[in-house]
């Protein structure tokens, strides 16, 4: 594979979760998602059951990737912010560090200005955690002596079971 | 890139179906969607044109059960095959864990197959991957067509690294699961090695 796998442990996950839960309350938004740039959901807060989170994560990543492509076409490195205004609900999408996407869904009980303000602070905190994850991934790719992966003993039988054989 | 979440004990892998226009990439994942247990499959998202040609991508999340106590989820993507959607194809390959190349067995499409593999190699390289080493499966689709080229001929033209080669008729489901399984096996074995 091109880069080390992204591995998230309990402590980091809880820290990310705490930040986005606080953001959801502080920004008076309906739902906040943290998504990986490859389209996988990392954490969520708010009324998540009302939304197909997996599709949202994949489409958001696709949207960000396409916008990245647009940015490069006009000579920009990236567009760090995307905003979609709907009749009732709005979507605020921002890039966090190199690999995270923060998605905030809000209605008229909040405002774009408030969301932008709160997202700014949350992004800084999230970025710190992402940097830690990244640093650990790089360290563990060079030194694996202290880490025993639970996947080191995957057998053919395990894989066959996944497909119901 | 495989995303492993120890907190929720989940492994997420991204598999991309690649190939020339109208080779049957979308048909592969549509068939998987129709056959999969509704509790295991997510929603099939298709960003298609009015004529059902894939515009950006198709997406299907699949929960496959557990390995070593971790819930395994595959995210299946297809790329648009038409030549002019190259920028989209490149974007969709970002962070992929494995690629399934769907070749069209019809003899007049052989040049398109070869060009598409070359295009895949270039786009993978631009994303930091090496087509010679990453999990990869060659599917020979549309084996039921009267103009289908012999398997041996296709193998000589398209197979380049002793990758699993699977004959298929995706519209009938033949070879579809075997193809996915061959790719999943390589990804999970890769996970074991890393």
PDB file of C-alpha atoms in Angstrom, chain B residues 14-188:
ATOM      1  CA  UNK B  14     -11.813   0.603  -0.345  1.00  0.00           C
ATOM      2  CA  UNK B  15     -12.034  -1.474  -3.530  1.00  0.00           C
ATOM      3  CA  UNK B  16     -12.233   0.216  -6.927  1.00  0.00           C
ATOM      4  CA  UNK B  17     -13.679  -1.393 -10.064  1.00  0.00           C
ATOM      5  CA  UNK B  18     -11.804  -0.082 -13.100  1.00  0.00           C
ATOM      6  CA  UNK B  19     -12.138  -0.730 -16.826  1.00  0.00           C
ATOM      7  CA  UNK B  20     -13.174   0.698 -20.203  1.00  0.00           C
ATOM      8  CA  UNK B  21     -16.614   2.175 -20.894  1.00  0.00           C
ATOM      9  CA  UNK B  22     -19.528  -0.285 -20.823  1.00  0.00           C
ATOM     10  CA  UNK B  23     -17.360  -3.216 -19.659  1.00  0.00           C
ATOM     11  CA  UNK B  24     -19.750  -3.992 -16.776  1.00  0.00           C
ATOM     12  CA  UNK B  25     -18.269  -2.313 -13.694  1.00  0.00           C
ATOM     13  CA  UNK B  26     -21.603  -0.958 -12.507  1.00  0.00           C
ATOM     14  CA  UNK B  27     -23.290  -4.283 -13.355  1.00  0.00           C
ATOM     15  CA  UNK B  28     -20.844  -6.030 -11.002  1.00  0.00           C
ATOM     16  CA  UNK B  29     -21.771  -3.929  -8.003  1.00  0.00           C
ATOM     17  CA  UNK B  30     -25.462  -3.824  -8.912  1.00  0.00           C
ATOM     18  CA  UNK B  31     -25.475  -7.603  -8.823  1.00  0.00           C
ATOM     19  CA  UNK B  32     -23.695  -7.638  -5.468  1.00  0.00           C
ATOM     20  CA  UNK B  33     -26.241  -5.143  -4.150  1.00  0.00           C
ATOM     21  CA  UNK B  34     -29.185  -7.253  -5.345  1.00  0.00           C
ATOM     22  CA  UNK B  35     -27.791 -10.457  -3.885  1.00  0.00           C
ATOM     23  CA  UNK B  36     -26.425  -9.159  -0.593  1.00  0.00           C
ATOM     24  CA  UNK B  37     -28.347  -9.646   2.604  1.00  0.00           C
ATOM     25  CA  UNK B  38     -30.243  -6.336   3.140  1.00  0.00           C
ATOM     26  CA  UNK B  39     -28.809  -6.192   6.666  1.00  0.00           C
ATOM     27  CA  UNK B  40     -25.274  -6.372   5.341  1.00  0.00           C
ATOM     28  CA  UNK B  41     -25.501  -3.976   2.431  1.00  0.00           C
ATOM     29  CA  UNK B  42     -25.695  -0.209   2.493  1.00  0.00           C
ATOM     30  CA  UNK B  43     -27.384   1.966  -0.068  1.00  0.00           C
ATOM     31  CA  UNK B  44     -26.146   1.767  -3.649  1.00  0.00           C
ATOM     32  CA  UNK B  45     -25.318   5.323  -4.677  1.00  0.00           C
ATOM     33  CA  UNK B  46     -25.028   5.896  -8.428  1.00  0.00           C
ATOM     34  CA  UNK B  47     -23.997   9.197  -9.909  1.00  0.00           C
ATOM     35  CA  UNK B  48     -25.021   8.456 -13.476  1.00  0.00           C
ATOM     36  CA  UNK B  49     -26.082  10.385 -16.561  1.00  0.00           C
ATOM     37  CA  UNK B  50     -29.587  10.096 -18.017  1.00  0.00           C
ATOM     38  CA  UNK B  51     -28.356   7.242 -20.185  1.00  0.00           C
ATOM     39  CA  UNK B  52     -27.109   5.376 -17.101  1.00  0.00           C
ATOM     40  CA  UNK B  53     -23.448   5.884 -17.923  1.00  0.00           C
ATOM     41  CA  UNK B  54     -21.468   6.429 -14.732  1.00  0.00           C
ATOM     42  CA  UNK B  55     -20.739  10.136 -14.359  1.00  0.00           C
ATOM     43  CA  UNK B  56     -18.585  10.248 -11.241  1.00  0.00           C
ATOM     44  CA  UNK B  57     -18.822   6.974  -9.359  1.00  0.00           C
ATOM     45  CA  UNK B  58     -21.071   4.226  -8.001  1.00  0.00           C
ATOM     46  CA  UNK B  59     -20.676   3.376  -4.360  1.00  0.00           C
ATOM     47  CA  UNK B  60     -21.767   0.390  -2.312  1.00  0.00           C
ATOM     48  CA  UNK B  61     -20.823  -0.238   1.326  1.00  0.00           C
ATOM     49  CA  UNK B  62     -20.885  -3.902   2.382  1.00  0.00           C
ATOM     50  CA  UNK B  63     -20.620  -5.273   5.930  1.00  0.00           C
ATOM     51  CA  UNK B  64     -18.948  -8.631   5.630  1.00  0.00           C
ATOM     52  CA  UNK B  65     -18.876 -10.009   9.176  1.00  0.00           C
ATOM     53  CA  UNK B  66     -15.916 -10.177  11.517  1.00  0.00           C
ATOM     54  CA  UNK B  67     -12.261 -11.145  11.355  1.00  0.00           C
ATOM     55  CA  UNK B  68     -10.360 -11.468  14.642  1.00  0.00           C
ATOM     56  CA  UNK B  69     -13.155  -9.594  16.386  1.00  0.00           C
ATOM     57  CA  UNK B  70     -13.101  -6.692  13.933  1.00  0.00           C
ATOM     58  CA  UNK B  71     -16.107  -5.838  11.804  1.00  0.00           C
ATOM     59  CA  UNK B  72     -14.971  -5.851   8.168  1.00  0.00           C
ATOM     60  CA  UNK B  73     -16.572  -3.384   5.809  1.00  0.00           C
ATOM     61  CA  UNK B  74     -15.800  -3.062   2.113  1.00  0.00           C
ATOM     62  CA  UNK B  75     -16.497   0.165   0.273  1.00  0.00           C
ATOM     63  CA  UNK B  76     -16.955  -0.698  -3.392  1.00  0.00           C
ATOM     64  CA  UNK B  77     -16.502   2.066  -5.960  1.00  0.00           C
ATOM     65  CA  UNK B  78     -16.679   2.067  -9.737  1.00  0.00           C
ATOM     66  CA  UNK B  79     -15.059   4.694 -11.930  1.00  0.00           C
ATOM     67  CA  UNK B  80     -16.559   6.190 -15.106  1.00  0.00           C
ATOM     68  CA  UNK B  81     -15.071   4.239 -18.009  1.00  0.00           C
ATOM     69  CA  UNK B  82     -15.474   6.797 -20.760  1.00  0.00           C
ATOM     70  CA  UNK B  83     -12.119   8.194 -21.834  1.00  0.00           C
ATOM     71  CA  UNK B  84     -12.927  11.845 -21.102  1.00  0.00           C
ATOM     72  CA  UNK B  85     -13.617  11.264 -17.396  1.00  0.00           C
ATOM     73  CA  UNK B  86      -9.971  10.696 -16.574  1.00  0.00           C
ATOM     74  CA  UNK B  87      -9.826  13.352 -13.836  1.00  0.00           C
ATOM     75  CA  UNK B  88     -12.697  11.618 -12.010  1.00  0.00           C
ATOM     76  CA  UNK B  89     -11.021   8.220 -12.276  1.00  0.00           C
ATOM     77  CA  UNK B  90      -7.841   9.583 -10.770  1.00  0.00           C
ATOM     78  CA  UNK B  91      -9.738  11.092  -7.823  1.00  0.00           C
ATOM     79  CA  UNK B  92     -11.625   7.897  -7.061  1.00  0.00           C
ATOM     80  CA  UNK B  93      -8.406   5.881  -6.842  1.00  0.00           C
ATOM     81  CA  UNK B  94      -7.331   7.981  -3.844  1.00  0.00           C
ATOM     82  CA  UNK B  95      -6.739   5.815  -0.827  1.00  0.00           C
ATOM     83  CA  UNK B  96      -7.871   2.600  -2.486  1.00  0.00           C
ATOM     84  CA  UNK B  97      -6.813  -0.729  -0.991  1.00  0.00           C
ATOM     85  CA  UNK B  98      -7.406  -2.902  -4.021  1.00  0.00           C
ATOM     86  CA  UNK B  99      -8.383  -2.695  -7.695  1.00  0.00           C
ATOM     87  CA  UNK B 100     -10.567  -4.996  -9.781  1.00  0.00           C
ATOM     88  CA  UNK B 101      -9.988  -4.542 -13.494  1.00  0.00           C
ATOM     89  CA  UNK B 102     -13.095  -5.483 -15.461  1.00  0.00           C
ATOM     90  CA  UNK B 103     -12.097  -6.373 -19.018  1.00  0.00           C
ATOM     91  CA  UNK B 104     -14.650  -6.573 -21.821  1.00  0.00           C
ATOM     92  CA  UNK B 105     -14.184  -9.940 -23.541  1.00  0.00           C
ATOM     93  CA  UNK B 106     -15.567  -8.757 -26.872  1.00  0.00           C
ATOM     94  CA  UNK B 107     -12.767  -8.807 -29.418  1.00  0.00           C
ATOM     95  CA  UNK B 108     -13.441  -5.279 -30.771  1.00  0.00           C
ATOM     96  CA  UNK B 109     -12.938  -3.945 -27.200  1.00  0.00           C
ATOM     97  CA  UNK B 110      -9.463  -5.407 -26.719  1.00  0.00           C
ATOM     98  CA  UNK B 111      -7.683  -2.180 -27.582  1.00  0.00           C
ATOM     99  CA  UNK B 112      -9.890  -0.306 -25.102  1.00  0.00           C
ATOM    100  CA  UNK B 113      -8.976  -2.871 -22.417  1.00  0.00           C
ATOM    101  CA  UNK B 114      -5.256  -2.424 -23.028  1.00  0.00           C
ATOM    102  CA  UNK B 115      -5.540   1.369 -22.996  1.00  0.00           C
ATOM    103  CA  UNK B 116      -7.573   1.261 -19.807  1.00  0.00           C
ATOM    104  CA  UNK B 117      -4.955  -0.852 -17.967  1.00  0.00           C
ATOM    105  CA  UNK B 118      -2.253   1.587 -19.071  1.00  0.00           C
ATOM    106  CA  UNK B 119      -4.447   4.451 -17.844  1.00  0.00           C
ATOM    107  CA  UNK B 120      -4.983   2.647 -14.534  1.00  0.00           C
ATOM    108  CA  UNK B 121      -1.228   2.213 -14.050  1.00  0.00           C
ATOM    109  CA  UNK B 122      -0.651   5.929 -14.673  1.00  0.00           C
ATOM    110  CA  UNK B 123      -3.464   7.064 -12.394  1.00  0.00           C
ATOM    111  CA  UNK B 124      -2.364   4.701  -9.618  1.00  0.00           C
ATOM    112  CA  UNK B 125       1.181   6.004  -9.891  1.00  0.00           C
ATOM    113  CA  UNK B 126      -0.091   9.579  -9.586  1.00  0.00           C
ATOM    114  CA  UNK B 127      -1.801   8.501  -6.356  1.00  0.00           C
ATOM    115  CA  UNK B 128       1.378   6.903  -5.005  1.00  0.00           C
ATOM    116  CA  UNK B 129       0.495   3.279  -5.787  1.00  0.00           C
ATOM    117  CA  UNK B 130       2.277   0.651  -7.865  1.00  0.00           C
ATOM    118  CA  UNK B 131       0.014  -1.512 -10.048  1.00  0.00           C
ATOM    119  CA  UNK B 132       2.603  -4.315  -9.893  1.00  0.00           C
ATOM    120  CA  UNK B 133       2.412  -4.728  -6.142  1.00  0.00           C
ATOM    121  CA  UNK B 134      -1.014  -3.650  -4.930  1.00  0.00           C
ATOM    122  CA  UNK B 135      -3.983  -6.030  -4.467  1.00  0.00           C
ATOM    123  CA  UNK B 136      -5.300  -6.531  -7.997  1.00  0.00           C
ATOM    124  CA  UNK B 137      -7.685  -8.875  -9.821  1.00  0.00           C
ATOM    125  CA  UNK B 138      -8.381  -9.269 -13.541  1.00  0.00           C
ATOM    126  CA  UNK B 139     -11.982 -10.109 -14.393  1.00  0.00           C
ATOM    127  CA  UNK B 140     -12.793 -11.265 -17.927  1.00  0.00           C
ATOM    128  CA  UNK B 141     -16.387 -10.134 -18.225  1.00  0.00           C
ATOM    129  CA  UNK B 142     -19.020 -10.796 -20.902  1.00  0.00           C
ATOM    130  CA  UNK B 143     -17.817 -14.339 -21.534  1.00  0.00           C
ATOM    131  CA  UNK B 144     -21.305 -15.084 -22.950  1.00  0.00           C
ATOM    132  CA  UNK B 145     -20.921 -12.726 -25.912  1.00  0.00           C
ATOM    133  CA  UNK B 146     -20.589 -14.330 -29.361  1.00  0.00           C
ATOM    134  CA  UNK B 147     -17.600 -12.117 -30.173  1.00  0.00           C
ATOM    135  CA  UNK B 148     -15.751 -12.986 -26.951  1.00  0.00           C
ATOM    136  CA  UNK B 149     -12.025 -13.523 -27.500  1.00  0.00           C
ATOM    137  CA  UNK B 150     -10.523 -16.814 -26.235  1.00  0.00           C
ATOM    138  CA  UNK B 151      -9.377 -16.695 -22.597  1.00  0.00           C
ATOM    139  CA  UNK B 152      -5.802 -17.553 -23.510  1.00  0.00           C
ATOM    140  CA  UNK B 153      -5.621 -14.668 -25.956  1.00  0.00           C
ATOM    141  CA  UNK B 154      -6.941 -12.247 -23.329  1.00  0.00           C
ATOM    142  CA  UNK B 155      -4.521 -13.592 -20.781  1.00  0.00           C
ATOM    143  CA  UNK B 156      -1.593 -12.925 -23.096  1.00  0.00           C
ATOM    144  CA  UNK B 157      -2.793  -9.400 -23.764  1.00  0.00           C
ATOM    145  CA  UNK B 158      -3.976  -8.297 -20.332  1.00  0.00           C
ATOM    146  CA  UNK B 159      -2.444 -10.381 -17.563  1.00  0.00           C
ATOM    147  CA  UNK B 160       0.893  -9.039 -16.437  1.00  0.00           C
ATOM    148  CA  UNK B 161       1.710 -10.170 -12.884  1.00  0.00           C
ATOM    149  CA  UNK B 162       0.146 -13.570 -12.329  1.00  0.00           C
ATOM    150  CA  UNK B 163      -2.853 -11.849 -10.757  1.00  0.00           C
ATOM    151  CA  UNK B 164      -6.044 -13.858 -10.132  1.00  0.00           C
ATOM    152  CA  UNK B 165      -7.945 -14.008 -13.437  1.00  0.00           C
ATOM    153  CA  UNK B 166     -11.658 -14.745 -13.243  1.00  0.00           C
ATOM    154  CA  UNK B 167     -14.135 -15.393 -16.042  1.00  0.00           C
ATOM    155  CA  UNK B 168     -17.474 -13.675 -15.544  1.00  0.00           C
ATOM    156  CA  UNK B 169     -20.887 -12.814 -16.888  1.00  0.00           C
ATOM    157  CA  UNK B 170     -21.705  -9.989 -14.483  1.00  0.00           C
ATOM    158  CA  UNK B 171     -25.261  -9.553 -15.792  1.00  0.00           C
ATOM    159  CA  UNK B 172     -25.994 -13.089 -14.543  1.00  0.00           C
ATOM    160  CA  UNK B 173     -23.757 -12.902 -11.482  1.00  0.00           C
ATOM    161  CA  UNK B 174     -21.286 -15.470 -12.788  1.00  0.00           C
ATOM    162  CA  UNK B 175     -17.833 -14.850 -11.291  1.00  0.00           C
ATOM    163  CA  UNK B 176     -18.889 -11.643  -9.537  1.00  0.00           C
ATOM    164  CA  UNK B 177     -18.454 -12.825  -5.952  1.00  0.00           C
ATOM    165  CA  UNK B 178     -15.334 -14.852  -6.841  1.00  0.00           C
ATOM    166  CA  UNK B 179     -13.779 -11.661  -8.193  1.00  0.00           C
ATOM    167  CA  UNK B 180     -14.596  -9.647  -5.068  1.00  0.00           C
ATOM    168  CA  UNK B 181     -13.374 -12.448  -2.875  1.00  0.00           C
ATOM    169  CA  UNK B 182     -10.048 -12.683  -4.737  1.00  0.00           C
ATOM    170  CA  UNK B 183      -9.482  -8.981  -4.172  1.00  0.00           C
ATOM    171  CA  UNK B 184     -10.608  -9.064  -0.519  1.00  0.00           C
ATOM    172  CA  UNK B 185      -8.255 -11.968   0.136  1.00  0.00           C
ATOM    173  CA  UNK B 186      -5.257 -10.000  -1.126  1.00  0.00           C
ATOM    174  CA  UNK B 187      -6.210  -6.911   0.895  1.00  0.00           C
ATOM    175  CA  UNK B 188      -6.615  -8.870   4.122  1.00  0.00           C
TER     176      UNK B 188
END
